[in-house]
Short mmCIF file of C-alpha atoms and ligand atoms in Angstrom, two decimals:
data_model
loop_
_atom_site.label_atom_id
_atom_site.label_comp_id
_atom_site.label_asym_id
_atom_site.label_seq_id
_atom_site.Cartn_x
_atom_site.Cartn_y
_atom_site.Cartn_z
CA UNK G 1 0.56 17.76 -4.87
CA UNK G 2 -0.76 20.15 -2.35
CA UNK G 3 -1.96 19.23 1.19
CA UNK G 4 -3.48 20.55 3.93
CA UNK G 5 -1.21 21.42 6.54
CA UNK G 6 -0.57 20.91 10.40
CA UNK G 7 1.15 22.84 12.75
CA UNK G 8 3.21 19.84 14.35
CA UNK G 9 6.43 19.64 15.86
CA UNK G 10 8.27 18.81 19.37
CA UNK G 11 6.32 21.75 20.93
CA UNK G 12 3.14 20.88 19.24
CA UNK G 13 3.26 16.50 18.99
CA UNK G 14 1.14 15.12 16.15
CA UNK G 15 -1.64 13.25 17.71
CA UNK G 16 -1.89 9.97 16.22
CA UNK G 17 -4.00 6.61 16.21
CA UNK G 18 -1.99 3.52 14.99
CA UNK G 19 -4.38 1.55 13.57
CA UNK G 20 -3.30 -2.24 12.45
CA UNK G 21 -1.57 -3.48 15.85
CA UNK G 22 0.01 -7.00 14.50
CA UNK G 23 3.66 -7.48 13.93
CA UNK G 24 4.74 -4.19 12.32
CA UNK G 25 2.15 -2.25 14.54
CA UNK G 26 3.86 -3.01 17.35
CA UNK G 27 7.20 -1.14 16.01
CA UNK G 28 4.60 1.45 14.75
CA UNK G 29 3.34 1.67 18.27
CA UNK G 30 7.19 1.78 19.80
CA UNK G 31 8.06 4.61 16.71
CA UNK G 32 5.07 6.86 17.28
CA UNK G 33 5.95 6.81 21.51
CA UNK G 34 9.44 7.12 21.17
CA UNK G 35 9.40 10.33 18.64
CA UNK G 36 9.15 13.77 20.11
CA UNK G 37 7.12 15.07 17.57
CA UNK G 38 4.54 12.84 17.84
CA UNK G 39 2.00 11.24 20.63
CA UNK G 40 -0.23 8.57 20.33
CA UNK G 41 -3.57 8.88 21.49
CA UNK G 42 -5.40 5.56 20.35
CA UNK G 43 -5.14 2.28 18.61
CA UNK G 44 -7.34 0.57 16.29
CA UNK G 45 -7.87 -2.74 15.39
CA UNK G 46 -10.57 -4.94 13.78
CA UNK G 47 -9.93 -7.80 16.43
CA UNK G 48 -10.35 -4.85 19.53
CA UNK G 49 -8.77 -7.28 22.27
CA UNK G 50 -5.34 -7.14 19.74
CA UNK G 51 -5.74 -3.49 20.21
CA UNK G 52 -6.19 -3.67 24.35
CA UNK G 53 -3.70 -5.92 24.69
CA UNK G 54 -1.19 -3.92 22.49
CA UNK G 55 -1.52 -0.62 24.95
CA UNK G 56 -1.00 -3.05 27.93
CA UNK G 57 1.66 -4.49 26.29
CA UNK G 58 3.29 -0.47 25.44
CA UNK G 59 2.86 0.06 28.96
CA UNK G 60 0.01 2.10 28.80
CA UNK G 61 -3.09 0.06 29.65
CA UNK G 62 -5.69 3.19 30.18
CA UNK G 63 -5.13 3.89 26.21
CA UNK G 64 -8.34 4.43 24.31
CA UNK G 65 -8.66 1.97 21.78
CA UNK G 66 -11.20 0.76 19.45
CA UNK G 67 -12.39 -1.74 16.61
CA UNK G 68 -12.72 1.43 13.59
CA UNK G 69 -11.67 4.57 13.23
CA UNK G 70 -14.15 7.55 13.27
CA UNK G 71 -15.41 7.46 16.68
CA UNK G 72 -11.68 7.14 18.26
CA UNK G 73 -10.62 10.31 15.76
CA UNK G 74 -13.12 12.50 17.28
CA UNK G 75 -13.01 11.05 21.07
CA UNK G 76 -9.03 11.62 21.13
CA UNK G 77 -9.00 14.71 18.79
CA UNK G 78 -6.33 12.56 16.53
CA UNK G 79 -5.04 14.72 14.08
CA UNK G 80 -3.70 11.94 11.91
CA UNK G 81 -3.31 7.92 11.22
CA UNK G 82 -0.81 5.39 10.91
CA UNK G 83 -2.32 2.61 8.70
CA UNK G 84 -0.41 -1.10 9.52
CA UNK G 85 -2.70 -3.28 8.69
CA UNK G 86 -2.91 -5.79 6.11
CA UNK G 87 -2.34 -5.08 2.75
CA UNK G 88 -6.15 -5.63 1.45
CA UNK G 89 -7.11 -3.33 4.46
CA UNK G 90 -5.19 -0.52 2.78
CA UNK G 91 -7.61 0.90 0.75
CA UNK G 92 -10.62 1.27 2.92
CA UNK G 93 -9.07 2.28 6.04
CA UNK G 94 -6.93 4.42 4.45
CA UNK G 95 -10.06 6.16 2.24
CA UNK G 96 -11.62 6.46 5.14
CA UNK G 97 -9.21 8.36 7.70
CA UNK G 98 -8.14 10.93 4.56
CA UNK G 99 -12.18 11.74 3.90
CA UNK G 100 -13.10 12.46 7.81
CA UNK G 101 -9.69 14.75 7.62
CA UNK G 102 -7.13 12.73 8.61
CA UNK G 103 -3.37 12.58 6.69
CA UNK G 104 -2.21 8.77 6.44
CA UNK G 105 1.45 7.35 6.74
CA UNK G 106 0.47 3.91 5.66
CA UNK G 107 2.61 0.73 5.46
CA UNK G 108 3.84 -0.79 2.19
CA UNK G 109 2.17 -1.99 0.05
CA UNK G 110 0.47 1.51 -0.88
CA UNK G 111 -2.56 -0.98 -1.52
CA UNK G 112 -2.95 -4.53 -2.46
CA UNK G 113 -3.47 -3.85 -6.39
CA UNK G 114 -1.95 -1.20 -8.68
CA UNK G 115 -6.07 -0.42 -9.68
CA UNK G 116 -6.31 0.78 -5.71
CA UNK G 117 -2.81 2.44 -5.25
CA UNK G 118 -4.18 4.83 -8.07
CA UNK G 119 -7.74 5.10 -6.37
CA UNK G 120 -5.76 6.15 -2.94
CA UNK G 121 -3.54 8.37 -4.80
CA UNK G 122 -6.46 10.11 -6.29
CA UNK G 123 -8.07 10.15 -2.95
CA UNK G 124 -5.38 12.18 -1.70
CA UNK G 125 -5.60 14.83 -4.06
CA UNK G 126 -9.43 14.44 -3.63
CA UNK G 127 -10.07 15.11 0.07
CA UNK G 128 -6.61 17.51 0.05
CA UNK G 129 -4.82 15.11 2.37
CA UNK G 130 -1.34 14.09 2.67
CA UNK G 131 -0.61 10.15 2.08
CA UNK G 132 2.74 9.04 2.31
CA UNK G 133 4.10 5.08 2.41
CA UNK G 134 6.81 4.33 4.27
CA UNK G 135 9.24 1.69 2.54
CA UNK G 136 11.24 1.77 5.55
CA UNK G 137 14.28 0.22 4.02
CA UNK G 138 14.66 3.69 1.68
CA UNK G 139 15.98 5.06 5.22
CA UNK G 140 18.57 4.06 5.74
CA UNK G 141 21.74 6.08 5.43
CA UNK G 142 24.10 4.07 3.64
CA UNK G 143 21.51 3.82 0.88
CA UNK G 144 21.98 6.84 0.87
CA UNK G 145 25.32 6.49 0.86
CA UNK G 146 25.26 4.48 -1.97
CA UNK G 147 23.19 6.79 -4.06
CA UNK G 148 25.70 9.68 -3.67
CA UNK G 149 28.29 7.04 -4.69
CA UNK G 150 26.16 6.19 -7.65
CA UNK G 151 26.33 10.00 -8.61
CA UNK G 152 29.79 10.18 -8.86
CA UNK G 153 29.96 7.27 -11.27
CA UNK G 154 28.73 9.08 -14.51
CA UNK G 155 25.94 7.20 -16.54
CA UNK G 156 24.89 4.31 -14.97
CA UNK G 157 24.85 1.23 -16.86
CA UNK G 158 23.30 -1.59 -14.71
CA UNK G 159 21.89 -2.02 -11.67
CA UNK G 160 22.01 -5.75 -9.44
CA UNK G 161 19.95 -6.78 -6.63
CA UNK G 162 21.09 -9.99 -5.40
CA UNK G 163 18.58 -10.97 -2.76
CA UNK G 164 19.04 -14.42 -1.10
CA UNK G 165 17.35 -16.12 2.10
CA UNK G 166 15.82 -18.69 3.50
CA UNK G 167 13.24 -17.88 6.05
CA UNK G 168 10.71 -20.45 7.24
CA UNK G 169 7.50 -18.03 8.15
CA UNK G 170 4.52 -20.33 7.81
CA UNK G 171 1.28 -18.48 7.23
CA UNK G 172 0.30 -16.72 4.43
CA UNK G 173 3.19 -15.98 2.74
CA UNK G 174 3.77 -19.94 2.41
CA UNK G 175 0.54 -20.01 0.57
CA UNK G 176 0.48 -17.01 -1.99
CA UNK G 177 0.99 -17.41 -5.75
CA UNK G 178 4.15 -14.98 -5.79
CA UNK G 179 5.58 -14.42 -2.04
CA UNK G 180 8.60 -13.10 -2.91
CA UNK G 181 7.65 -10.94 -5.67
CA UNK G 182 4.84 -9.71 -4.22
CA UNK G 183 5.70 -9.14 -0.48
CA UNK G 184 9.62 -8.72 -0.63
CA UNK G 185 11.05 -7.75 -4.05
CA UNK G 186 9.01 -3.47 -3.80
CA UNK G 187 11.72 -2.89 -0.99
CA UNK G 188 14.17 -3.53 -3.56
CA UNK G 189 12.34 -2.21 -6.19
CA UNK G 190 11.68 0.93 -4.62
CA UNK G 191 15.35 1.48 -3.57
CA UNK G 192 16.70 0.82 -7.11
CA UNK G 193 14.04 3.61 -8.50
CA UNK G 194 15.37 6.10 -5.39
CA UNK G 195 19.09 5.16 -6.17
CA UNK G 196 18.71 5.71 -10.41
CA UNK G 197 16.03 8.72 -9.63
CA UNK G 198 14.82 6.95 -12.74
CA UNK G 199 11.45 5.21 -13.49
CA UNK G 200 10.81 1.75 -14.80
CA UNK G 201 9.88 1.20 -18.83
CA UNK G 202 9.53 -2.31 -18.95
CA UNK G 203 10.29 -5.62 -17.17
CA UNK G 204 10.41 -9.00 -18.16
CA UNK G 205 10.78 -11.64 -15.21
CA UNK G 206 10.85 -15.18 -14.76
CA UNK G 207 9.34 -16.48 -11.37
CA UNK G 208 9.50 -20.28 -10.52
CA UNK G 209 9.86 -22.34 -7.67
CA UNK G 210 12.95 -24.96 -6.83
CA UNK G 211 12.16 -28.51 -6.34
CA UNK G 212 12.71 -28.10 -2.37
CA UNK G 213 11.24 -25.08 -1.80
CA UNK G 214 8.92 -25.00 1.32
CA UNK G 215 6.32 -22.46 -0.41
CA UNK G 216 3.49 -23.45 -2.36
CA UNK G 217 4.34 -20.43 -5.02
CA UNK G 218 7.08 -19.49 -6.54
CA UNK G 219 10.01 -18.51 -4.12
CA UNK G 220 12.52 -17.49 -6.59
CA UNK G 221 12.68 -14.73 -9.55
CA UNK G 222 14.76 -13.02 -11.67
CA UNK G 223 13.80 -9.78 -13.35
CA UNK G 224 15.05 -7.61 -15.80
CA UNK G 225 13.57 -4.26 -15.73
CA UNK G 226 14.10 -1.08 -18.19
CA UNK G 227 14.81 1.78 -16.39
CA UNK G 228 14.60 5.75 -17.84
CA UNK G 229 17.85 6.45 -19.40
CA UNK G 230 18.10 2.73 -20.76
CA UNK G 231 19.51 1.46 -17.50
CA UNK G 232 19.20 -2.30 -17.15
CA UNK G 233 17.80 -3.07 -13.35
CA UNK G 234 18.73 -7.17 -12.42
CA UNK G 235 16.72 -8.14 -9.61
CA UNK G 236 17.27 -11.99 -8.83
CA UNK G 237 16.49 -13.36 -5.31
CA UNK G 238 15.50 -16.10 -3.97
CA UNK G 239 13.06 -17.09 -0.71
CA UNK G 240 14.51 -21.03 -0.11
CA UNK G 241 18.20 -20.31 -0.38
CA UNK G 242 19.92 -21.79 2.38
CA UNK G 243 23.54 -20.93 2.96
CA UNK G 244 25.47 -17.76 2.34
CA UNK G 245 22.60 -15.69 2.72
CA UNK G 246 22.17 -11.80 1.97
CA UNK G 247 21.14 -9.10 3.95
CA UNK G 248 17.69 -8.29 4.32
CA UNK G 249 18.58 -5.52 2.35
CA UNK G 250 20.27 -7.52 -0.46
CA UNK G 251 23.18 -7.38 -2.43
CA UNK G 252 24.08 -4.08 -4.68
CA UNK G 253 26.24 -3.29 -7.25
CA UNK G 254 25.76 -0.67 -9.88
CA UNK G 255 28.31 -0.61 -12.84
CA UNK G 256 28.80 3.08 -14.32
CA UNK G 257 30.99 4.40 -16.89
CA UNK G 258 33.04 5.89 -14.29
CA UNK G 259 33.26 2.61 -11.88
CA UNK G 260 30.90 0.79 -10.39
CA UNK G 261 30.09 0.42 -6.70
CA UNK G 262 29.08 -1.88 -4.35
CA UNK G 263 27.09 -2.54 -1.48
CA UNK G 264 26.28 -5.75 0.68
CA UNK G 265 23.30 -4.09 2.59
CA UNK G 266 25.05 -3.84 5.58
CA UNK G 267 28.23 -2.29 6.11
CA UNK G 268 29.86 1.27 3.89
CA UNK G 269 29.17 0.84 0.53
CA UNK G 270 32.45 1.51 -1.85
CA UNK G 271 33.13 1.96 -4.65
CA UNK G 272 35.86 1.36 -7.23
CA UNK G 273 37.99 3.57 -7.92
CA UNK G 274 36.92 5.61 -4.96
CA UNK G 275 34.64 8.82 -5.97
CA UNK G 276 34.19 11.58 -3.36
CA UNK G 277 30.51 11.85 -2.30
CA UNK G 278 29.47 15.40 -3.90
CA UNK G 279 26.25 15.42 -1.41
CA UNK G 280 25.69 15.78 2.51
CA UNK G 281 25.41 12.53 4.21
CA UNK G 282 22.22 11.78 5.45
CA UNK G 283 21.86 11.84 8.99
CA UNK G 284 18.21 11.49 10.23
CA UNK G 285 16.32 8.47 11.92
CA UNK G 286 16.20 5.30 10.32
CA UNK G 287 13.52 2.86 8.88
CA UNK G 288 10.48 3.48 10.18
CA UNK G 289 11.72 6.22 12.61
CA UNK G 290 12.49 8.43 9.16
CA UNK G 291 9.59 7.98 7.68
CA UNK G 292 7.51 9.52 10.52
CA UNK G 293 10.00 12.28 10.97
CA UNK G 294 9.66 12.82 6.77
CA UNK G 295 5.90 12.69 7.80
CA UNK G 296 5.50 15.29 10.29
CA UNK G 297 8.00 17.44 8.53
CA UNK G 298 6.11 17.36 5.35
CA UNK G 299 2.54 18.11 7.50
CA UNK G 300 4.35 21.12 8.81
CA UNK G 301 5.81 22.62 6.68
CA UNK G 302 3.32 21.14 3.26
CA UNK G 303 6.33 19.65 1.35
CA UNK G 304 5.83 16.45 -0.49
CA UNK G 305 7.63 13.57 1.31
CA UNK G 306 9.75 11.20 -0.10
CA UNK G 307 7.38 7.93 -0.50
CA UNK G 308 3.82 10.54 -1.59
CA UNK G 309 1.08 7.92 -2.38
CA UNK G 310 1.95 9.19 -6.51
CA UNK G 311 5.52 9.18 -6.29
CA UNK G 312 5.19 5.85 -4.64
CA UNK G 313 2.67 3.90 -6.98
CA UNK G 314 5.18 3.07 -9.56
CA UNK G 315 7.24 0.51 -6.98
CA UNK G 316 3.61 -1.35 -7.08
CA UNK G 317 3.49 -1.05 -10.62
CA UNK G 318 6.82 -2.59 -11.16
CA UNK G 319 5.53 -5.55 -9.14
CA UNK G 320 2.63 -5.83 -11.32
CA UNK G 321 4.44 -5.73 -13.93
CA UNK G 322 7.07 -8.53 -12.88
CA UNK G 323 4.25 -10.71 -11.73
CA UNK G 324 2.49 -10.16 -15.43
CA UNK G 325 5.72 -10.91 -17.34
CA UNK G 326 5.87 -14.32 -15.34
CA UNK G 327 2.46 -15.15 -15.67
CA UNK G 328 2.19 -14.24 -19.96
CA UNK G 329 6.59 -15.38 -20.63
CA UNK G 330 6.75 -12.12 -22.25
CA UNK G 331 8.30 -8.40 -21.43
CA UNK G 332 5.68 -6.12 -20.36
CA UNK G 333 5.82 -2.33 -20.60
CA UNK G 334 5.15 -0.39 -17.45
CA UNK G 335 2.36 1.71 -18.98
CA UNK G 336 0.67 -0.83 -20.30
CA UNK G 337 0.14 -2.08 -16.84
CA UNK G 338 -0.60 1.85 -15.61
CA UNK G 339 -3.40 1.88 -18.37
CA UNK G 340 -5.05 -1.46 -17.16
CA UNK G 341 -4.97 -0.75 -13.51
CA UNK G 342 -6.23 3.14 -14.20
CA UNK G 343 -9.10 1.66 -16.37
CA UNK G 344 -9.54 -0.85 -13.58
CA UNK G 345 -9.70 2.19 -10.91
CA UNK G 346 -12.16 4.18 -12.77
CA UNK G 347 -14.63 1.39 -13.47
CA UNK G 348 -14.57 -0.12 -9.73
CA UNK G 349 -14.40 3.67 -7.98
CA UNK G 350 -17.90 4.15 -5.84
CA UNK G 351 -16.74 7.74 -4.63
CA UNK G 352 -17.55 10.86 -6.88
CA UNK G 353 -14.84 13.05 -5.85
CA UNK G 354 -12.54 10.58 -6.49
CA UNK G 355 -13.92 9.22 -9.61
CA UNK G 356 -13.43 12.95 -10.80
CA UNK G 357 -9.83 13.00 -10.10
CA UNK G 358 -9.21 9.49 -11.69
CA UNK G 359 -11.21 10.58 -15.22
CA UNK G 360 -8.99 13.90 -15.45
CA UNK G 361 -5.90 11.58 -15.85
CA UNK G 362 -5.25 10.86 -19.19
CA UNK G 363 -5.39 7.48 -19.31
CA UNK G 364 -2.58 7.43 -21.80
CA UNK G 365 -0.01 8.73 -20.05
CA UNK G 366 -0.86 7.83 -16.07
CA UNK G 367 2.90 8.26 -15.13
CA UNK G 368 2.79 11.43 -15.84
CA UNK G 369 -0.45 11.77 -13.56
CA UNK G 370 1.55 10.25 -10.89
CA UNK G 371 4.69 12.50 -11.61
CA UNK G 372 2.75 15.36 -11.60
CA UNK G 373 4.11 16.49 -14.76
CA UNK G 374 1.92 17.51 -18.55
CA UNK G 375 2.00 14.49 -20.89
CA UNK G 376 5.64 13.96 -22.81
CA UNK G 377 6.18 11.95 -26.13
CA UNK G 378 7.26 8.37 -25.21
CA UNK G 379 10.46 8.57 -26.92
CA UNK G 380 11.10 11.44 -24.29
CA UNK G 381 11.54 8.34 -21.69
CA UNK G 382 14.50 6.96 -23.33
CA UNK G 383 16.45 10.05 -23.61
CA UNK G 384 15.88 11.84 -20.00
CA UNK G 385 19.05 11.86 -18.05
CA UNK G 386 18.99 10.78 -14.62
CA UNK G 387 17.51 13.07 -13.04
CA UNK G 388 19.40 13.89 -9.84
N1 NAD E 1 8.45 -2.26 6.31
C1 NAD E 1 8.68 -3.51 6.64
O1 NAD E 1 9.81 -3.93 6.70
C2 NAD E 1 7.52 -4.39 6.97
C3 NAD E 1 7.70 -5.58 7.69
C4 NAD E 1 6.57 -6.35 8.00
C5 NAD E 1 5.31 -5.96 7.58
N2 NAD E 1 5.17 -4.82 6.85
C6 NAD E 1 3.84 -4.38 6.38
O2 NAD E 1 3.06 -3.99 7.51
C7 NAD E 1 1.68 -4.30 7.29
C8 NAD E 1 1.17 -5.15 8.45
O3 NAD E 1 1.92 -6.35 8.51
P1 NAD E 1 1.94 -7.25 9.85
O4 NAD E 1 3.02 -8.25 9.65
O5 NAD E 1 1.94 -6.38 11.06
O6 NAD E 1 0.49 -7.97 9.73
P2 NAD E 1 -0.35 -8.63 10.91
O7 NAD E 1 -1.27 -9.60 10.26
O8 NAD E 1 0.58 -9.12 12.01
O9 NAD E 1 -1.19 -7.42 11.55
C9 NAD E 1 -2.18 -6.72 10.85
C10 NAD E 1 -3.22 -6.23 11.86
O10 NAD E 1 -4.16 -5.42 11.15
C11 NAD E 1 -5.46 -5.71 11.67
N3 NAD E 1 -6.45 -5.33 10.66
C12 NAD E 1 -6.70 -5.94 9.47
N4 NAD E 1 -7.68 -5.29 8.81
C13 NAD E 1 -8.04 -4.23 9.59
C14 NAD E 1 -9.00 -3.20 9.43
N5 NAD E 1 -9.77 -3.10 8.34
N6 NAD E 1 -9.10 -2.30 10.43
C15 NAD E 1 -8.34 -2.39 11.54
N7 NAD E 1 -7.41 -3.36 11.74
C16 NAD E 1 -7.27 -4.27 10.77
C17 NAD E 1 -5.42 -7.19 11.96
O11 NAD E 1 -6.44 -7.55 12.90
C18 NAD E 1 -4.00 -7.36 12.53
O12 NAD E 1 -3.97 -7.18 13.94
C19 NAD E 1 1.62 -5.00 5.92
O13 NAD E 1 1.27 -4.08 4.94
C20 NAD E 1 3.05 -5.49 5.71
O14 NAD E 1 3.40 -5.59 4.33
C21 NAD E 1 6.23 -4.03 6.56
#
């Protein structure tokens, strides 16, 4: 997808407003001061004392900030917007910053529903903005690591996410029908697409909830997705596991014909027996910190970022389509749930422009919208190599 372009860079900072300034836009806030590329010039948040006392808070208590966006964008010439609020606040805040001008790195989830990621994906293309997501936990180098590992290891078989913790959080994530599938399992979802460079066919997933967990929905799952290629993905985790507990990252292991590797989220991966990494270590920031460098690089120099709002829609989808397969006990195929949420898009979409975009899809084969590529015959799926 093309976008406009920026010229950005240490000797040229991106001027940014952070808008969302809870938990995460605090590290947002601490990110976007501490990169040389980039200055922030204003914070927005609905509750505006949040937003006051997050500048005092950063140290910098003469900070413009504000309760919306479009007056702060044109008091503080911003030239783009971090969006970190909460997931429902996705879509309009992020519609709204790309149509006055403004490229969006926005927290995951690209948007609360599949039906929106697709509206904000179109609205990219649209208004001719850049929208990128950052799913922090893609950088990281040792998944990276672990995908040049993966690439030494011939076909690859099956993929495992072992995912197991017990955090007490209270609030909402206590009260929502599917807390770990829906807020936790597109980190690991996204990084098994990234370390495959393969795209999901079908899931089917079980999601229940043990007799002493402390949520009200279900705080365990275990999924079974389809990849491209025919590559089984295992994701099983659990949110009331006490004891033993994985990284926040999870547990890896990926069984090729050559060997299989491993990975505990933390530490080296390795695999067995050893294969020499045939690609350059990465060596940029980390987490949140790589994502806005993969921003302002992609602004520069109008390359499309890993995590583009297309690109990045199918980690949502394989959430919806987990959380489907629960609901309905049966396996449910990816573009079935593409279809739905596309139809979905184009009926609720109030914008023309974008409306436009979403009705030149072809509803049949929306992954292909989202890859960018002309329609190919189904069968095609199961035969594509990996790709990288
Ligand atoms: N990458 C990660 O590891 C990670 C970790 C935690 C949270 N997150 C994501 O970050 C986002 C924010 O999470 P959080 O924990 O900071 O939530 P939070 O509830 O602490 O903060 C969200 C803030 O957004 C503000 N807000 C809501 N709607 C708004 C609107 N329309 N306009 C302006 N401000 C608005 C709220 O007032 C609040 O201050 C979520 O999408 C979450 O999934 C990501």
């Amino acid at each position: 997808m093309t976008h406009a372009r920026i010229d950005c860079g240490p000797r040229s900072p991106l001027r940014l407003i952070v808008v969302g300034s809870g938990r995460m836009g605090r590290a947002w806030l601490r990110a976007v001061t501490d990169a040389p590329e980039t200055e922030l010039v204003g914070i927005v948040d609905l509750d505006a004392e949040a937003a006051r006392q997050a500048a005092a808070d950063l140290g910098r208590p003469d900070l413009p900030t504000a309760a919306a966006l479009p007056a702060l964008a044109e008091r503080t010439g911003a030239q783009a917007v971090v969006n970190v609020t909460t997931p429902v606040a996705h879509h309009p805040v992020t519609t709204e910053a790309l149509f006055a001008g403004l490229p969006v790195l926005g927290e995951k989830p690209i948007a609360d529903t599949l039906a929106r990621a697709l509206s904000l994906a179109a609205a990219a293309e649209a208004s001719g903005q850049l929208f990128m997501v950052s799913q922090s936990r893609r950088w990281n180098p040792r998944l990276f690591a672990l995908r040049d590992l993966l690439s030494g290891l011939g076909a690859i078989g099956t993929l495992t996410t072992e995912f197991y913790k017990a955090p007490h959080f209270g609030g909402f994530r206590e009260e929502m029908a599917h807390p770990l599938l829906v807020d936790m399992a597109i980190h690991a979802f996204d990084s098994a697409r990234f370390l495959l460079g393969a795209e999901p066919v079908s899931v089917y997933c079980e999601a229940f909830n043990p007799p002493w967990s402390w949520y009200d929905g279900d705080a365990s799952a275990c999924a079974t997705f389809e990849m491209e290629a025919g590559t089984r993905y295992l994701y099983h985790g659990s949110w009331c596991a006490p004891g033993a507990e994985t990284s926040w990252n999870g547990s890896w292991r990926a069984s090729g014909e050559k060997g299989t590797a491993q990975w505990d989220g933390e530490s080296e991966p390795v695999a067995d027996p050893d294969v020499t990494s045939r690609e350059a270590a990465y060596d940029g920031p980390a987490e949140i910190a790589g994502a806005l460098h993969a921003f302002v690089e992609a602004l520069r120099t109008g390359g499309t970022p890993m995590g583009e709002a297309h690109e990045n829609a199918m980690s949502l989808a394989m959430v919806e389509a987990a959380v489907e397969s629960a609901r309905t006990e049966r396996r449910v195929s990816v573009d079935s749930v593409l279809e739905r949420a596309h139809a979905r898009a184009v009926a609720d979409e109030r914008r023309p422009g974008v409306r436009a975009v979403l009705s030149a899809w072809d509803s049949d084969s929306v992954r292909e919208a989202l890859a960018g590529r002309d329609p190919a015959p189904a069968s095609a799926l199961s035969r594509t190599p990996p790709t990288r």
